[in-house]
XYZ file of N, CA and C in Angstrom:
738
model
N 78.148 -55.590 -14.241
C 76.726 -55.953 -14.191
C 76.356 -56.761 -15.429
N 75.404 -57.440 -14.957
C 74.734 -58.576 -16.465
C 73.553 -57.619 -17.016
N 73.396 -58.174 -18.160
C 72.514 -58.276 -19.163
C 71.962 -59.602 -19.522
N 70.748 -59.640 -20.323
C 70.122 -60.751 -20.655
C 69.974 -60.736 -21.976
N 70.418 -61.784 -23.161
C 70.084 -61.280 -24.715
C 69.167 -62.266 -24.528
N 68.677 -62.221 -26.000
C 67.825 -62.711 -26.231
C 67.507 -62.289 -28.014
N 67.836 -63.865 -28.473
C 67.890 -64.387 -29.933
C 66.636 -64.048 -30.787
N 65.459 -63.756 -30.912
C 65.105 -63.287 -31.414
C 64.378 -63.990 -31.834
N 64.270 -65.527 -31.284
C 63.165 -66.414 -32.206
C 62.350 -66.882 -31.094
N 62.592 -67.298 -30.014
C 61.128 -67.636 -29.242
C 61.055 -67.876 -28.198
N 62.427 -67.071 -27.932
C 62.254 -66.900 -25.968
C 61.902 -65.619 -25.325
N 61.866 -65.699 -24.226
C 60.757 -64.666 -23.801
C 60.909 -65.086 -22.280
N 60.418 -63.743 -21.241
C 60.068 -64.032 -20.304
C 58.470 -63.826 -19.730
N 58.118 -64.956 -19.112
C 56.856 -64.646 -18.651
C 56.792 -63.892 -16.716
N 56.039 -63.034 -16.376
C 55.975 -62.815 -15.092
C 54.679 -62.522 -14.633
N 54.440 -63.013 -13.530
C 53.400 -63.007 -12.916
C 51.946 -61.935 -13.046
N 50.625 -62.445 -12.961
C 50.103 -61.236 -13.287
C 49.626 -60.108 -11.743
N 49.942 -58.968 -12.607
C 48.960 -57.801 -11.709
C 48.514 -56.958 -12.143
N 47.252 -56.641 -11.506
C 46.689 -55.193 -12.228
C 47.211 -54.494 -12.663
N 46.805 -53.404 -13.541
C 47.470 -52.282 -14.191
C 46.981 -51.471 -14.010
N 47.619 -50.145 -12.903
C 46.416 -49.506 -12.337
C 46.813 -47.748 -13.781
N 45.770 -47.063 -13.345
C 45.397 -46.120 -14.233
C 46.828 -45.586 -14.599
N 47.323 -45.293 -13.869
C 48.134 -44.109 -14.126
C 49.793 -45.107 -13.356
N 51.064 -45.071 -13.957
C 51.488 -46.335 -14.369
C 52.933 -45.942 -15.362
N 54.137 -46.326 -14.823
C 55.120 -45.881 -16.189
C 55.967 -47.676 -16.112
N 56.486 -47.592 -16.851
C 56.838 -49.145 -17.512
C 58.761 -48.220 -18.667
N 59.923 -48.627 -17.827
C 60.819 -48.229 -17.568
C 61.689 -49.739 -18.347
N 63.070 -49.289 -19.306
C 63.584 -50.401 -20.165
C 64.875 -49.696 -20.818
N 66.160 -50.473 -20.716
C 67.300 -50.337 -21.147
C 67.001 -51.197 -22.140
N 67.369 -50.665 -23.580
C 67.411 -51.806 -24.881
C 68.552 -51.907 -25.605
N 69.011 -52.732 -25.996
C 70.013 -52.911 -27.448
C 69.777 -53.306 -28.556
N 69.386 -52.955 -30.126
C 69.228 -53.592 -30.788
C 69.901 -53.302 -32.180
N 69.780 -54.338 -33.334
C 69.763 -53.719 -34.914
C 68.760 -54.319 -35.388
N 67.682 -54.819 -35.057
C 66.621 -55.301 -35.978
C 65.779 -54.303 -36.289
N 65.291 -54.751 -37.548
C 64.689 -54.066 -37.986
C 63.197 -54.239 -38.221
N 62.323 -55.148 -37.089
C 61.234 -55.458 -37.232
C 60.202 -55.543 -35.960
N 58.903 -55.611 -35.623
C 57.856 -55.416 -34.599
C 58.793 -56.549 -34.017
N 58.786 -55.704 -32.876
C 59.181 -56.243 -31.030
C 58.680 -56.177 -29.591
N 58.324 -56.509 -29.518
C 58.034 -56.613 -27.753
C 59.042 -56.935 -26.693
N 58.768 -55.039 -25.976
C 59.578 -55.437 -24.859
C 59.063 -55.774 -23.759
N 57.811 -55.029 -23.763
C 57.400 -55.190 -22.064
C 55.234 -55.415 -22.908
N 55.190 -56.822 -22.519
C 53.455 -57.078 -22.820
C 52.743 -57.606 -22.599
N 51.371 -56.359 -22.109
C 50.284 -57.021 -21.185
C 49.144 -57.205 -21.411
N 48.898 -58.992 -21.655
C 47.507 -58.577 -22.329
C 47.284 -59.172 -23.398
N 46.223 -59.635 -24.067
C 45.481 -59.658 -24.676
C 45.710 -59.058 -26.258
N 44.915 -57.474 -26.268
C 45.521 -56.717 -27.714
C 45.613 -55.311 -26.937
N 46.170 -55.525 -25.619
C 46.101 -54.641 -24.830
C 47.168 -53.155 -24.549
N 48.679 -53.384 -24.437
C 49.574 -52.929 -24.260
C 50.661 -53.957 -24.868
N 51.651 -53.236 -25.929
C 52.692 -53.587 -26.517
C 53.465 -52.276 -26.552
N 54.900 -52.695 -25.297
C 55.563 -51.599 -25.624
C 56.849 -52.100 -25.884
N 56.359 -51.724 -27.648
C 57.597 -52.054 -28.052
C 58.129 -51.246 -29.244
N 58.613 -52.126 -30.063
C 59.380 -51.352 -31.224
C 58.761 -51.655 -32.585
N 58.368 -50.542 -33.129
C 57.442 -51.091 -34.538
C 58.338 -50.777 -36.071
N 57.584 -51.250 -36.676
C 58.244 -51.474 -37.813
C 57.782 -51.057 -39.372
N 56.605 -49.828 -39.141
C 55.784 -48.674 -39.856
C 57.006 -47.744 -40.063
N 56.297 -47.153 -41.021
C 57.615 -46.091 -41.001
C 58.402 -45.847 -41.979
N 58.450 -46.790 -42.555
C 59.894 -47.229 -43.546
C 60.408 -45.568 -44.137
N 61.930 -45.429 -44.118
C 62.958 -46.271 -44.131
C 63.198 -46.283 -42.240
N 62.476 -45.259 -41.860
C 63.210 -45.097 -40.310
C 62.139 -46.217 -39.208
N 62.624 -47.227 -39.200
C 61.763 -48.662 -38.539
C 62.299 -48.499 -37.012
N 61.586 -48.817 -36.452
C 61.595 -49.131 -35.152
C 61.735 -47.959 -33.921
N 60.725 -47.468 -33.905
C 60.400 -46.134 -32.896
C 59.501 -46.897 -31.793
N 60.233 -46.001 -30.640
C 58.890 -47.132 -29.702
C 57.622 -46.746 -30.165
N 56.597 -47.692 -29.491
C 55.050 -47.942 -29.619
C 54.596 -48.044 -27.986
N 53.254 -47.687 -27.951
C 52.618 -48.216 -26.662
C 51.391 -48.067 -27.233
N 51.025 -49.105 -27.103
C 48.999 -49.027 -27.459
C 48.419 -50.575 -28.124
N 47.210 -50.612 -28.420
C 47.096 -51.746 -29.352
C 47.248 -51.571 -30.419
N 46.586 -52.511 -31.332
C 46.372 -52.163 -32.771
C 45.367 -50.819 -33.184
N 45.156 -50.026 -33.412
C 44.275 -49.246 -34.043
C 44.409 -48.059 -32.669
N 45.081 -48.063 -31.657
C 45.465 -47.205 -31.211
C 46.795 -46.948 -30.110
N 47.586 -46.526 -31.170
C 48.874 -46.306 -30.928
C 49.641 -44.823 -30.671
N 50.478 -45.166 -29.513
C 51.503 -43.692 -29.421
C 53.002 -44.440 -29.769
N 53.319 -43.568 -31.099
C 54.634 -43.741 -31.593
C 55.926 -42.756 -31.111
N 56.803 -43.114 -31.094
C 57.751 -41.888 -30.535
C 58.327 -41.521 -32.067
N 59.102 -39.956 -31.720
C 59.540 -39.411 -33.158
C 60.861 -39.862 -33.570
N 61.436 -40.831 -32.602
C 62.889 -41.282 -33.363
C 63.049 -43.310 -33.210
N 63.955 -43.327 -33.884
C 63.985 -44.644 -34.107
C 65.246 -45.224 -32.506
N 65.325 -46.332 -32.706
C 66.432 -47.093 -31.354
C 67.246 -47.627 -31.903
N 67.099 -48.630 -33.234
C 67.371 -49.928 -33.473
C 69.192 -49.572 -33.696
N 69.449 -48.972 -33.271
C 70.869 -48.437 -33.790
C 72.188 -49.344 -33.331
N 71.919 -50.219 -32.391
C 73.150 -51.166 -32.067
C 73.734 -49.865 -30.759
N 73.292 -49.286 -30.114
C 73.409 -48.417 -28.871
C 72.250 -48.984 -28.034
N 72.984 -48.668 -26.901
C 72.390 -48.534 -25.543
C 71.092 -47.585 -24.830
N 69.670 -47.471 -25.455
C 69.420 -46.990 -24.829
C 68.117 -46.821 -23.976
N 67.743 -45.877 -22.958
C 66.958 -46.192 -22.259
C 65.526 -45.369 -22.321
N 64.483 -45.884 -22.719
C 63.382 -46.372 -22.904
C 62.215 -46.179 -21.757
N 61.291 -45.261 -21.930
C 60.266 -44.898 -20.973
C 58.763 -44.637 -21.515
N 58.052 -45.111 -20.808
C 56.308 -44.983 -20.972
C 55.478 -44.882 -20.219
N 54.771 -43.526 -19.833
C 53.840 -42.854 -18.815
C 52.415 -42.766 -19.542
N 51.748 -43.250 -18.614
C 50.306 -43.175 -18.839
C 49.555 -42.474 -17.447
N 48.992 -41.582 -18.156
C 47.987 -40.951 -16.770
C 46.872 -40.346 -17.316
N 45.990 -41.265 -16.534
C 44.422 -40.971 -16.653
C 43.337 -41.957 -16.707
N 42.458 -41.955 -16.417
C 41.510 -43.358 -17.013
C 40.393 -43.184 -17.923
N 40.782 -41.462 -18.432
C 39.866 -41.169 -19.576
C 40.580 -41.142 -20.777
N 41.363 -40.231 -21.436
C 41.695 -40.101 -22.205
C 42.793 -41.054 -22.914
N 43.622 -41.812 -21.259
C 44.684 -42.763 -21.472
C 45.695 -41.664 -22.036
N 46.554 -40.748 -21.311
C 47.332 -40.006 -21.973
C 48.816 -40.072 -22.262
N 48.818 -40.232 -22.555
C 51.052 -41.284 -23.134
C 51.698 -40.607 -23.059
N 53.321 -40.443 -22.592
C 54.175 -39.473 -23.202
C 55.140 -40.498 -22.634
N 55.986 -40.566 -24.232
C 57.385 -41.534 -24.357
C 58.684 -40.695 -24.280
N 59.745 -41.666 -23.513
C 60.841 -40.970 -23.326
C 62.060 -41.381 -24.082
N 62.714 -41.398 -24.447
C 64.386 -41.898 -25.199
C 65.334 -41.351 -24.635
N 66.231 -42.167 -23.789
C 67.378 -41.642 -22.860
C 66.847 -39.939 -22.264
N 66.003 -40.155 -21.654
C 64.920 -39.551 -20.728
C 64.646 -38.003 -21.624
N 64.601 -38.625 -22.693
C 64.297 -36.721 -23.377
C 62.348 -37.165 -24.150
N 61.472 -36.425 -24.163
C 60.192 -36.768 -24.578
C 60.119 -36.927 -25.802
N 59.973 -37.804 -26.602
C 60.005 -38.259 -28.029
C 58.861 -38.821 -28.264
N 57.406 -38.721 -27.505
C 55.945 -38.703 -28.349
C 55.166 -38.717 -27.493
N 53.785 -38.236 -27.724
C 52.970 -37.974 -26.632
C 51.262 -38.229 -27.665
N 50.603 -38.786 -26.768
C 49.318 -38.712 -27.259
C 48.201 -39.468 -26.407
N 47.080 -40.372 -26.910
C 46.477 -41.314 -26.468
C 46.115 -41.890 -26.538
N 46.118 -43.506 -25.925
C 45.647 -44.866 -26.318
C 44.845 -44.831 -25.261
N 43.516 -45.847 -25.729
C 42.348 -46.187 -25.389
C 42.326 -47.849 -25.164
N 42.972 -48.239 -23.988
C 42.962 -49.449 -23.474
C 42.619 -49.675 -22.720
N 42.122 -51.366 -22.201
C 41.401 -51.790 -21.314
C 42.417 -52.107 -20.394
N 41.654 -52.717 -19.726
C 42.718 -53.814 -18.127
C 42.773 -54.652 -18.584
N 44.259 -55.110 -18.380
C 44.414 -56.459 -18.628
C 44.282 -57.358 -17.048
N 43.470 -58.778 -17.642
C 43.246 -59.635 -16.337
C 44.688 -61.275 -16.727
N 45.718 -60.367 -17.884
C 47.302 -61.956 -18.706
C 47.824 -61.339 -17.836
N 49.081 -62.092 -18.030
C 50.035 -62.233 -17.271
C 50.626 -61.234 -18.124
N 52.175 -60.418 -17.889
C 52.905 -59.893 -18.317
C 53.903 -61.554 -19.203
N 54.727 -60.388 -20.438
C 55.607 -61.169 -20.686
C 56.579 -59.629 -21.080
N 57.915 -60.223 -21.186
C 59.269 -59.439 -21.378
C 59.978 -60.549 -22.813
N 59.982 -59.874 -23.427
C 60.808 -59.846 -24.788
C 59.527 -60.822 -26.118
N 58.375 -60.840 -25.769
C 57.286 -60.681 -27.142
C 55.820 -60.474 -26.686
N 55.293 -61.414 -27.614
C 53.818 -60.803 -27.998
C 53.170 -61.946 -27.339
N 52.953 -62.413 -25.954
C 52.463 -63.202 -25.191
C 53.405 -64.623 -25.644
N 54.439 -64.579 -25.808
C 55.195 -65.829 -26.089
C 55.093 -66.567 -27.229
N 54.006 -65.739 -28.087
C 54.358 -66.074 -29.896
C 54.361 -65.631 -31.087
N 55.042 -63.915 -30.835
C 55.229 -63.876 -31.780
C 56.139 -62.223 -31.506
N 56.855 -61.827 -32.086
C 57.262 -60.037 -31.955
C 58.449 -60.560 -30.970
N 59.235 -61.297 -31.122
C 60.301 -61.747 -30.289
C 61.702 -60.986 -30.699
N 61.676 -60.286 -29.185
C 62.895 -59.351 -29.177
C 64.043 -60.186 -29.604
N 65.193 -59.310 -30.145
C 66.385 -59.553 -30.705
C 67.488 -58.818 -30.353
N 67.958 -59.006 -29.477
C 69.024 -57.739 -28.530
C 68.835 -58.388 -27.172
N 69.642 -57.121 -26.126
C 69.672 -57.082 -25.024
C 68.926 -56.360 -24.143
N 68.203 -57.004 -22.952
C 67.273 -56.272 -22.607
C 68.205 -55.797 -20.743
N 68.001 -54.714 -20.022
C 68.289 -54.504 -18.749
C 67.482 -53.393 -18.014
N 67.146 -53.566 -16.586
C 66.805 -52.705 -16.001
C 65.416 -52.158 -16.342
N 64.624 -53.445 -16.023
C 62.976 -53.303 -16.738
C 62.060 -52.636 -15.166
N 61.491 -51.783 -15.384
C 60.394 -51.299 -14.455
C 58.993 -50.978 -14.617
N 58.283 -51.625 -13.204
C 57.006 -51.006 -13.433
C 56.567 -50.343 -12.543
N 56.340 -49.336 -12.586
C 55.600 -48.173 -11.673
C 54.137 -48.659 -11.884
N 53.107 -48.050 -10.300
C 52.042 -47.697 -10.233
C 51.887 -46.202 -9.971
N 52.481 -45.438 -10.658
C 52.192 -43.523 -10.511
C 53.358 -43.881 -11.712
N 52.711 -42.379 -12.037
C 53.098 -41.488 -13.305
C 54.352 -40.672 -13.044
N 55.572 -41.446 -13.288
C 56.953 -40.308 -13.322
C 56.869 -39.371 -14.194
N 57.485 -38.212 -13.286
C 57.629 -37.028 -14.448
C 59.025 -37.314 -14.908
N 59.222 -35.905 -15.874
C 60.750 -36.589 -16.643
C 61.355 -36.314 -16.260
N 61.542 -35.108 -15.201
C 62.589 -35.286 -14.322
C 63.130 -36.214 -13.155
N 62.530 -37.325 -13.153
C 62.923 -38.165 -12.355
C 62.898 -39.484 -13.278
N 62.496 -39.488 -14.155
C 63.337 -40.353 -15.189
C 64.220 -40.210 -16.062
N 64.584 -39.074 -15.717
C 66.275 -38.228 -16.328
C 66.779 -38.593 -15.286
N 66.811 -38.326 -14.305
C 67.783 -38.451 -12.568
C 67.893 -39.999 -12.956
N 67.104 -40.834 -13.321
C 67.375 -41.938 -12.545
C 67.779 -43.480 -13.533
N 68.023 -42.704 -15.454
C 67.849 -43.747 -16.376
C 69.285 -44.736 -16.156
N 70.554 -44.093 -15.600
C 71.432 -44.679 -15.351
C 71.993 -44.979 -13.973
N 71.210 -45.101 -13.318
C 71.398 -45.658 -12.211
C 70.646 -46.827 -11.786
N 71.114 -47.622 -11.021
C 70.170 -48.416 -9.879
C 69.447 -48.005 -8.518
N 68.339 -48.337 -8.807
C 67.038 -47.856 -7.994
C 67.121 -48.755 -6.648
N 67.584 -48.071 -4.997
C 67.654 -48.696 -4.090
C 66.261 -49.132 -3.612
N 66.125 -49.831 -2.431
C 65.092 -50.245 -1.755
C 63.941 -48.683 -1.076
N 62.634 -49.225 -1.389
C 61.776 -48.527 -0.556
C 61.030 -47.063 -1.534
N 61.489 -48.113 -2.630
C 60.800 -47.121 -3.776
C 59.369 -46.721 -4.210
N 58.926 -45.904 -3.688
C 57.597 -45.413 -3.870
C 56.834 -45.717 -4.783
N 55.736 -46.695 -5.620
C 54.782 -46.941 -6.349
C 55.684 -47.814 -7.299
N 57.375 -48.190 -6.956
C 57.699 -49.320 -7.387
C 56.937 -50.899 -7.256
N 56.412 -50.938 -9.045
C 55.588 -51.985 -8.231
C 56.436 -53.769 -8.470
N 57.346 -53.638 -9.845
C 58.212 -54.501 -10.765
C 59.550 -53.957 -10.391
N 60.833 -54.817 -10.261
C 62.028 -54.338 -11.028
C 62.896 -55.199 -10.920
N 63.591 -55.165 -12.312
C 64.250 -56.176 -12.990
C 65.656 -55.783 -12.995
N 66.777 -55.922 -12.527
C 67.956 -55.547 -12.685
C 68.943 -56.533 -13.367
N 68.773 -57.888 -13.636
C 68.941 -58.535 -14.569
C 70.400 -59.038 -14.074
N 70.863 -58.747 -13.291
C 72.315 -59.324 -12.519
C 72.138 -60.281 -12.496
N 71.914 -61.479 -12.798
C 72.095 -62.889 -12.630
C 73.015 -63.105 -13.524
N 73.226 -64.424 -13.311
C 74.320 -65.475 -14.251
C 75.460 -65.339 -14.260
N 76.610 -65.796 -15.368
C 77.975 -66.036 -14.831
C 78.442 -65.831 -16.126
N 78.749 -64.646 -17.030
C 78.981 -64.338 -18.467
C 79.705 -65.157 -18.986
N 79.840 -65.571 -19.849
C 80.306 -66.472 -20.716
C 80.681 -68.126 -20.467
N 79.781 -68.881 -19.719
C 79.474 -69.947 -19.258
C 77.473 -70.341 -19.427
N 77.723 -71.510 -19.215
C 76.268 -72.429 -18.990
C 75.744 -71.988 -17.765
N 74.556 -71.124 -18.184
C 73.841 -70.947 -16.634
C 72.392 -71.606 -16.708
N 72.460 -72.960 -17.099
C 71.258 -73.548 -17.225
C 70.182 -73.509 -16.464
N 70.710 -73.481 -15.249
C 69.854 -73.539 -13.702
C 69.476 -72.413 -13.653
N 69.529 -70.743 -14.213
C 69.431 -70.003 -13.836
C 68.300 -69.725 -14.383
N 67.094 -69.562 -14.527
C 65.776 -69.474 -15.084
C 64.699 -68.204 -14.622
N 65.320 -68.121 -13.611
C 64.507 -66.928 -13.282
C 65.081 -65.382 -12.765
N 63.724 -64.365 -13.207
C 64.312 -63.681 -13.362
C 63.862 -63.008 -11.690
N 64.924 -62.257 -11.209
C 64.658 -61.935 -10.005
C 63.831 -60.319 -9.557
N 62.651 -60.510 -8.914
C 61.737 -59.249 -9.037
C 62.808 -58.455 -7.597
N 63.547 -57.064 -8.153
C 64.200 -56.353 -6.873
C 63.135 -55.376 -5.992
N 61.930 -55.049 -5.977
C 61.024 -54.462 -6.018
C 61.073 -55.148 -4.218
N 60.561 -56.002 -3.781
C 60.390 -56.737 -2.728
C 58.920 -57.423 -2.372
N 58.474 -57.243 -4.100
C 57.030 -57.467 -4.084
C 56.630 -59.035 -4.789
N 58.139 -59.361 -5.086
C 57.909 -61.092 -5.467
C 57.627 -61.687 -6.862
N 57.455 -60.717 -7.751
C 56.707 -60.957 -8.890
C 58.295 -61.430 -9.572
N 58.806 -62.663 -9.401
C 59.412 -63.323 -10.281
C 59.584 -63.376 -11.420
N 59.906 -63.396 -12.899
C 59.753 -64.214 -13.954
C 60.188 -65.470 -13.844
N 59.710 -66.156 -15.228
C 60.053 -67.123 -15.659
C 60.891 -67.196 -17.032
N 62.337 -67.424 -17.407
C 62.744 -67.611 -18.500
C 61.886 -68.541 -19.493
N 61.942 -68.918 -20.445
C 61.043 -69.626 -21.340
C 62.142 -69.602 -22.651
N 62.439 -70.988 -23.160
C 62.803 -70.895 -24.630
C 64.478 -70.535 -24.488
N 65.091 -70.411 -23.343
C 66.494 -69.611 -23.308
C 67.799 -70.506 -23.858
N 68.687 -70.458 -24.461
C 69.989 -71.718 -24.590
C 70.128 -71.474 -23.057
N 70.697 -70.493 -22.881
C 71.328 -70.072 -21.422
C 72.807 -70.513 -21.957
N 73.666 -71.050 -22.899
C 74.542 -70.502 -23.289
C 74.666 -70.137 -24.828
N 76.429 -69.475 -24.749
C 76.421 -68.797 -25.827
C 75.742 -67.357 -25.916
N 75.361 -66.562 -26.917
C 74.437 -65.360 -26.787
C 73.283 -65.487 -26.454
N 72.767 -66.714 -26.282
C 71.251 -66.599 -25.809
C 71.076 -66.421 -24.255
N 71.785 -65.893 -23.762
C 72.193 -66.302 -22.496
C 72.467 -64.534 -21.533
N 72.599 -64.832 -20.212
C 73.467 -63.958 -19.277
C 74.191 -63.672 -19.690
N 74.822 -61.970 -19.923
C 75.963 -61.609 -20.230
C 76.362 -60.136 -19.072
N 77.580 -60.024 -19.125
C 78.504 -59.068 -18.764
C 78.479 -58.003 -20.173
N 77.604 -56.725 -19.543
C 77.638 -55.635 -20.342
C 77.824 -54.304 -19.591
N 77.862 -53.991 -20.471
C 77.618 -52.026 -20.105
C 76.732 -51.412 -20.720
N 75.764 -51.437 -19.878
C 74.487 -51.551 -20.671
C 74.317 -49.240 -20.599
N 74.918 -48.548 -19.591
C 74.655 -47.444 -19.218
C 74.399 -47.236 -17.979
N 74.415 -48.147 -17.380
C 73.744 -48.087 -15.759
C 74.946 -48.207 -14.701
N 75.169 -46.968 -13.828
C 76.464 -47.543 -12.792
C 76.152 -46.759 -11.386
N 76.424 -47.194 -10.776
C 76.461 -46.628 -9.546
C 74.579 -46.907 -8.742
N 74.210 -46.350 -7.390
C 73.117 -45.914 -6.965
C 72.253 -44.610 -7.291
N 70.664 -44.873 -7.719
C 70.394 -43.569 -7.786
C 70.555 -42.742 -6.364
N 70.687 -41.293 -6.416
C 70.076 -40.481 -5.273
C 68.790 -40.543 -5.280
N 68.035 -39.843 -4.365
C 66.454 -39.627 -3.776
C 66.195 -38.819 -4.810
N 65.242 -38.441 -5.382
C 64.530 -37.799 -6.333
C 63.879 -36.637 -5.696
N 64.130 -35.154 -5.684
C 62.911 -34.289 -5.044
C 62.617 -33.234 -5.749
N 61.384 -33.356 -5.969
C 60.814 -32.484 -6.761
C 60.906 -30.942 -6.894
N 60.973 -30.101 -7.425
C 61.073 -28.676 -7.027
C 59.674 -28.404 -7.014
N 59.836 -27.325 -5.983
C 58.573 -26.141 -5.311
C 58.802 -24.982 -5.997
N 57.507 -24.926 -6.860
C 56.680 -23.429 -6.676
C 56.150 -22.638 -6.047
N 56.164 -21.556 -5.986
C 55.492 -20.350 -5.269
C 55.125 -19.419 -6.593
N 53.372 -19.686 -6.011
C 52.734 -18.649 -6.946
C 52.740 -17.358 -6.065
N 53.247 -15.762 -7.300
C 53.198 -14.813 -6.867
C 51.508 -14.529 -6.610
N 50.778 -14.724 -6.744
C 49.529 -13.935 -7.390
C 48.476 -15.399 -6.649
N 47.342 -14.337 -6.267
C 46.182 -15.309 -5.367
C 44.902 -15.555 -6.440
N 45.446 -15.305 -7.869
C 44.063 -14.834 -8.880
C 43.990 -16.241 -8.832
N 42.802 -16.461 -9.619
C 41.780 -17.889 -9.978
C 42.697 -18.278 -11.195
N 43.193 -19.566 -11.270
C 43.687 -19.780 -12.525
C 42.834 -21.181 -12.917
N 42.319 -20.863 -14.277
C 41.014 -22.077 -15.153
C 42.056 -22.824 -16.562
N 40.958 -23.373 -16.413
C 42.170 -24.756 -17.644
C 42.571 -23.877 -18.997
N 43.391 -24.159 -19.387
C 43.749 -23.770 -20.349
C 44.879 -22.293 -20.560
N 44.674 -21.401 -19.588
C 45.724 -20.616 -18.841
C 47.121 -20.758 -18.629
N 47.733 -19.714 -19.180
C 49.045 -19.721 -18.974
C 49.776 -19.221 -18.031
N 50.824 -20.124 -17.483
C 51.408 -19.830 -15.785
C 52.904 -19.259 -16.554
N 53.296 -18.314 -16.001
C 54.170 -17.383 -16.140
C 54.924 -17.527 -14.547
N 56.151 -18.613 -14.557
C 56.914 -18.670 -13.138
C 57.889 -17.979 -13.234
């Protein structure tokens, strides 16, 4: 399977716009060693940047999701020159409530207070000028519903077949012909069946700026995802804040 790098100075992909509905997870295989603000997946305005920040010092680059002045940071860093995979759930249209994943384990939770964006998405910066990823990006998603983590544990290394429920984006990044000129190859292909294309922007398309043959973590098909069932013993009234004893 391919991968897509991407040099770090001013390419980027742009893709089509669509709403961003309330509740919403935004799904990303990364590679990196930089050590500075990145954008992987961004919509908007000063709206949503989910990416990798660069606060922190000495430990730089923990994901982010939020704008400026309101941000959810995760508790560990990526930039490590590993493979890994990258998750962000939002549910609610009050509080905006976050919880970030790192190779599907929960590494920060809180809440950003953002609007709708009416931009376009872009993949690898900060609307195409500036926070330009430096690594390899694969296997980008956008949900309209809120995955729990057990189904973004089931599913960080696999490929997601057809007929995927509130799949609304997905990027599997298989194009090109590794270690050759894929000049012609410019776009990025939406697997979703919903059309939302990218556009490469800024790419060599050879050399490292280019399509590559990796192992990014991803092999095989996912299975179906099914949730487990509860059965409450007890018919009592249970009110917020209450503790469930299964």
């Amino acid at each position: 399977a391919n991968v897509l790098t991407f040099k770090g100075g001013d390419d980027y992909i742009v893709l089509p716009h669509f709403s961003r509905p309330d509740f919403m997870t935004i799904e990303a295989r990364i590679k990196t060693t930089a050590a500075a603000l990145q954008s992987i997946v961004f919509w908007g305005g000063e709206e949503i940047r989910f990416g990798l920040s660069n606060t922190g010092a000495p430990t730089y680059n923990e994901i982010q999701y939020g704008s400026a002045g309101s941000v959810v940071t995760s508790s560990s860093a990526v930039n490590d020159g590993q493979w890994h995979h990258i998750a962000v759930v939002r549910a609610g249209s009050g509080l905006n409530n976050i919880t970030i994943y790192i190779d599907g384990i929960k590494a920060g939770t809180g809440t950003s207070t953002i609007s709708v964006s009416t931009s376009s998405l872009t993949i690898g910066s900060w609307a195409g000028w500036a926070e330009f990823f430096n690594g390899q990006i694969d296997e980008v998603r956008i949900w309209n519903r809120a995955l729990c983590g057990g189904e973004i544990a089931q599913n960080k290394g696999c490929e997601l077949g057809s007929g995927q429920t509130g799949l609304k984006a997905y990027y599997k990044f298989n194009q090109g012909n590794s270690g050759t000129s894929n000049a012609g190859i410019t776009s990025l292909t939406d697997a979703s069946g919903n059309n939302f294309n990218g556009t490469l922007t800024n790419f060599d398309l050879t050399g490292n700026d280019n399509w590559m043959a990796a192992s990014s973590g991803v092999s095989g098909n996912c299975s179906s995802f099914t949730t487990s069932a509860v059965t409450a013993s007890s018919k009592s009234p249970v009110t917020v804040g209450d503790a469930l004893n299964l």
